[in-house]
XYZ file of N, CA and C in Angstrom:
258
model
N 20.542 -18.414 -9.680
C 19.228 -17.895 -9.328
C 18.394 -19.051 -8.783
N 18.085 -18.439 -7.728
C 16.895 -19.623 -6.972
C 15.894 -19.879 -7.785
N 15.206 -20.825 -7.947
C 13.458 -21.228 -8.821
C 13.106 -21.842 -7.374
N 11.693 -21.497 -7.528
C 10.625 -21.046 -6.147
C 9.524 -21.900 -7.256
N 8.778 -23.694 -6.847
C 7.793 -23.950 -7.355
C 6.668 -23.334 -6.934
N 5.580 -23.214 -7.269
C 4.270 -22.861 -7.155
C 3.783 -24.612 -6.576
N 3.607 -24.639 -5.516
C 2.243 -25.603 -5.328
C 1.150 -25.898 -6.004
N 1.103 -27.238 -5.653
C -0.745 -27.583 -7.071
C -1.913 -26.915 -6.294
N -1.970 -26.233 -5.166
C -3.504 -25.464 -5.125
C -2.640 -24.243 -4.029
N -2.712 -22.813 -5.091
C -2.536 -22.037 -4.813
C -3.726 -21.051 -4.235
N -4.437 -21.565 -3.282
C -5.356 -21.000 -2.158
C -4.910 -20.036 -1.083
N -6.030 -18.995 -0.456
C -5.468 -18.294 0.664
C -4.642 -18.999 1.650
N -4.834 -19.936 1.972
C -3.657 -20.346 2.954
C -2.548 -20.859 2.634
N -2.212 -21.335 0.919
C -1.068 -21.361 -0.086
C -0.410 -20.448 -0.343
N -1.322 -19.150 0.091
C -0.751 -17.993 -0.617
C 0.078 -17.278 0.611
N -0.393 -17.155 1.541
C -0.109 -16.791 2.698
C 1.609 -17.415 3.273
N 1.405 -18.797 3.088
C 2.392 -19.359 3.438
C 3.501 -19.084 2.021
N 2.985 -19.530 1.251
C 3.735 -18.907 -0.238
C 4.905 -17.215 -0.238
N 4.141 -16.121 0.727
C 4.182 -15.396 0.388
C 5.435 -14.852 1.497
N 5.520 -15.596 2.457
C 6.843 -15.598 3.066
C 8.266 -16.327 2.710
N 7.387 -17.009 2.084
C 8.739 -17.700 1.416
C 9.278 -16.557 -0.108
N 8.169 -15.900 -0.550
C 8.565 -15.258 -1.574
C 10.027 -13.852 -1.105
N 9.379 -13.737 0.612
C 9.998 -12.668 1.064
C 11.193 -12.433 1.507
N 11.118 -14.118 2.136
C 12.614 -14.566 2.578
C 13.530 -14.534 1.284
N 12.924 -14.816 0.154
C 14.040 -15.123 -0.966
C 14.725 -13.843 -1.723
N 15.905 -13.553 -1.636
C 16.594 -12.520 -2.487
C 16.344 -12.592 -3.799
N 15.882 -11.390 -4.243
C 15.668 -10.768 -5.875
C 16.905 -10.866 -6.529
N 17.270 -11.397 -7.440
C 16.022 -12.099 -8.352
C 15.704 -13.711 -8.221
N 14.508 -14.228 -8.723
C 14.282 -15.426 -8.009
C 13.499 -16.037 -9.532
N 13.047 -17.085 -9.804
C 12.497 -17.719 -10.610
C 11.120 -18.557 -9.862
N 10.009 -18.372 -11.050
C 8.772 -19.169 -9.963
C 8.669 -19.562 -10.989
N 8.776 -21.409 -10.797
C 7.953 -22.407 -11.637
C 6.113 -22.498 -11.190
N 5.583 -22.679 -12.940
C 4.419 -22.712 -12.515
C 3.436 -23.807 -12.780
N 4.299 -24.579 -13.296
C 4.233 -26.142 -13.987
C 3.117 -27.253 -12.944
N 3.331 -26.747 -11.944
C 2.659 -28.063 -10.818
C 1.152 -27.381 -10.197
N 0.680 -26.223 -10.745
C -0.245 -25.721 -10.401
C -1.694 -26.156 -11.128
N -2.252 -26.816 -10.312
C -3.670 -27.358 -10.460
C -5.019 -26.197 -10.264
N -4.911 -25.723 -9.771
C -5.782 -24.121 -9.397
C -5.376 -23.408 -8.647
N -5.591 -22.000 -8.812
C -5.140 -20.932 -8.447
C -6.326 -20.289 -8.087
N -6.805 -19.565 -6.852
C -7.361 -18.336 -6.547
C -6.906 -16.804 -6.825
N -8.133 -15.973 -6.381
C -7.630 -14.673 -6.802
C -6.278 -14.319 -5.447
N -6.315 -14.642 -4.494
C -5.524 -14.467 -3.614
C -3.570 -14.964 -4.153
N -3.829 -16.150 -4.878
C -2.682 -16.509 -5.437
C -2.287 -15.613 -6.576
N -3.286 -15.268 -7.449
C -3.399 -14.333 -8.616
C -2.818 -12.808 -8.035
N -2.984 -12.261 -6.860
C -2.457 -11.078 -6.349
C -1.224 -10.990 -5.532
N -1.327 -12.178 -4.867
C 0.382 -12.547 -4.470
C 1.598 -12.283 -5.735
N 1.094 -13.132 -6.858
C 1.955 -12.848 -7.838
C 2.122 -11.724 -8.470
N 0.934 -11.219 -8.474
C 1.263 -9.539 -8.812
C 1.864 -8.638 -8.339
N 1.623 -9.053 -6.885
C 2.721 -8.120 -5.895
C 4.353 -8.522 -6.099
N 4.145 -10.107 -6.297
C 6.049 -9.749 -6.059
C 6.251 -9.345 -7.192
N 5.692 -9.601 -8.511
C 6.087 -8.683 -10.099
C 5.940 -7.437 -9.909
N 5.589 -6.860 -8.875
C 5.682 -5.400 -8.660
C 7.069 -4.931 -7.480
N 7.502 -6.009 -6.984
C 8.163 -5.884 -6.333
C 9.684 -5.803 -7.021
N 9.867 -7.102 -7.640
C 10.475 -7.357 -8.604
C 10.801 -6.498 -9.491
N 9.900 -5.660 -9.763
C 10.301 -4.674 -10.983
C 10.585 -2.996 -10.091
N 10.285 -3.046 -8.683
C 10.730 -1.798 -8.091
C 12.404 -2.400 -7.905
N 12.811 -3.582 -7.870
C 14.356 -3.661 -7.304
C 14.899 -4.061 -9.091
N 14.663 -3.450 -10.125
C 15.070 -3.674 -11.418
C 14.785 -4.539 -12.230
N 14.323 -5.964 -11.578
C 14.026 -7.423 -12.326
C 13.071 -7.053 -12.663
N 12.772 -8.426 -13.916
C 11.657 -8.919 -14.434
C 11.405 -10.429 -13.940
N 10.307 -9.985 -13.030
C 9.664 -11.932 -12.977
C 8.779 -12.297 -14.225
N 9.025 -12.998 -14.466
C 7.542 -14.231 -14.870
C 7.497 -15.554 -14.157
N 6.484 -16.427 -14.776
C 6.214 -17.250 -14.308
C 6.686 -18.744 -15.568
N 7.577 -19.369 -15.147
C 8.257 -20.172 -16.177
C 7.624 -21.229 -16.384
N 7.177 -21.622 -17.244
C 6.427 -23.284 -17.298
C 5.076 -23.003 -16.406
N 4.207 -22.555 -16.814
C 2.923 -21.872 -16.465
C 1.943 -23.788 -16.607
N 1.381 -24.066 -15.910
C 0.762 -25.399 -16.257
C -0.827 -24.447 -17.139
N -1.769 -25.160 -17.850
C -2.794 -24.889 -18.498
C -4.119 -24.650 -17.380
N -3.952 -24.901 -16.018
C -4.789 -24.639 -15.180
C -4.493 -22.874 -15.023
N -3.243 -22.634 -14.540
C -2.555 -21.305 -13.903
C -2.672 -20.483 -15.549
N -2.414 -20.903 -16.744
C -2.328 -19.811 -17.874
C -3.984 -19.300 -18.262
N -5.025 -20.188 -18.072
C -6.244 -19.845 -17.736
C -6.814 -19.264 -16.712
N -6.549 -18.983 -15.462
C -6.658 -18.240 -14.615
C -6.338 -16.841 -14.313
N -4.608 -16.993 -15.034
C -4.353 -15.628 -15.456
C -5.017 -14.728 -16.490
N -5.320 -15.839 -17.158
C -5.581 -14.995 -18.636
C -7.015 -14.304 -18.595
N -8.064 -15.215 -17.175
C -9.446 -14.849 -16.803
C -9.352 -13.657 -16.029
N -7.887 -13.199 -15.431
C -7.753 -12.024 -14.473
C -7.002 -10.937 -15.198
N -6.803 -11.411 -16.224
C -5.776 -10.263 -17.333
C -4.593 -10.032 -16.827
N -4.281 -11.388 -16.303
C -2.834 -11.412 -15.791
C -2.172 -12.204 -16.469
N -2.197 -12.538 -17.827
C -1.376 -13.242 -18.582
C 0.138 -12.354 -19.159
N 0.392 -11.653 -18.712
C 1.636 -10.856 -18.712
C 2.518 -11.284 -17.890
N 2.094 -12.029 -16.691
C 3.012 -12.716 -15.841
C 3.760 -13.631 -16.309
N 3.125 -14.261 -16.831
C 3.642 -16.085 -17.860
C 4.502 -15.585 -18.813
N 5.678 -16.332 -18.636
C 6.799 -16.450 -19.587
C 6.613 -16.567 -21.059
N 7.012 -16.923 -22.293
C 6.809 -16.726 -23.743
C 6.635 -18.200 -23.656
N 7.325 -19.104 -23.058
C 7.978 -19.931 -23.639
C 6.556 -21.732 -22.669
C-alpha cells in the first residue's frame, strides 16, 4: 500500500495540488499526517472527500500519525474521526 504524506501547510493551493495526486493514486492508499503544520478548511474537505471516496470503493482511510497542529483542526471541524487510534 502506497502512504501519501500530507505537506506542512495544507492550504487551497496544497489542497488542489494534493488532490490530484490523491486521484492519480489507486485505493487503497495511506495518508501520513505527521508533517502537517496547518491545515485549512479546504484541506479539512479534501480529506473528507477521499474518506468518502474510500469508503464508496470498500476501504477505510484515516489519517496515520496525525501531527498536534492537524488533530486540532480536525477536532475544531468535528473531523476527528479521520485520525487513526494510534
Amino acid at each position: 500500500m502506497n502512504v501519501i504524506a500530507l505537506p506542512a501547510i495544507v492550504d487551497l493551493a496544497a489542497a488542489q495540488a494534493l488532490a490530484e495526486t490523491l486521484k492519480a493514486e489507486p485505493i487503497p492508499f495511506a495518508i501520513d499526517g505527521s508533517g502537517v503544520e496547518r491545515i485549512g478548511v479546504a484541506g479539512l474537505q479534501l480529506l473528507l472527500s477521499a474518506r468518502a471516496a474510500s469508503d464508496s470503493a470498500g476501504h477505510l482511510l484515516t489519517i496515520d500519525r496525525p501531527s498536534a497542529a492537524l488533530k486540532s483542526a480536525a477536532a475544531t471541524a468535528g473531523a476527528g474521526f479521520l485520525l487513526a487510534a494510534n
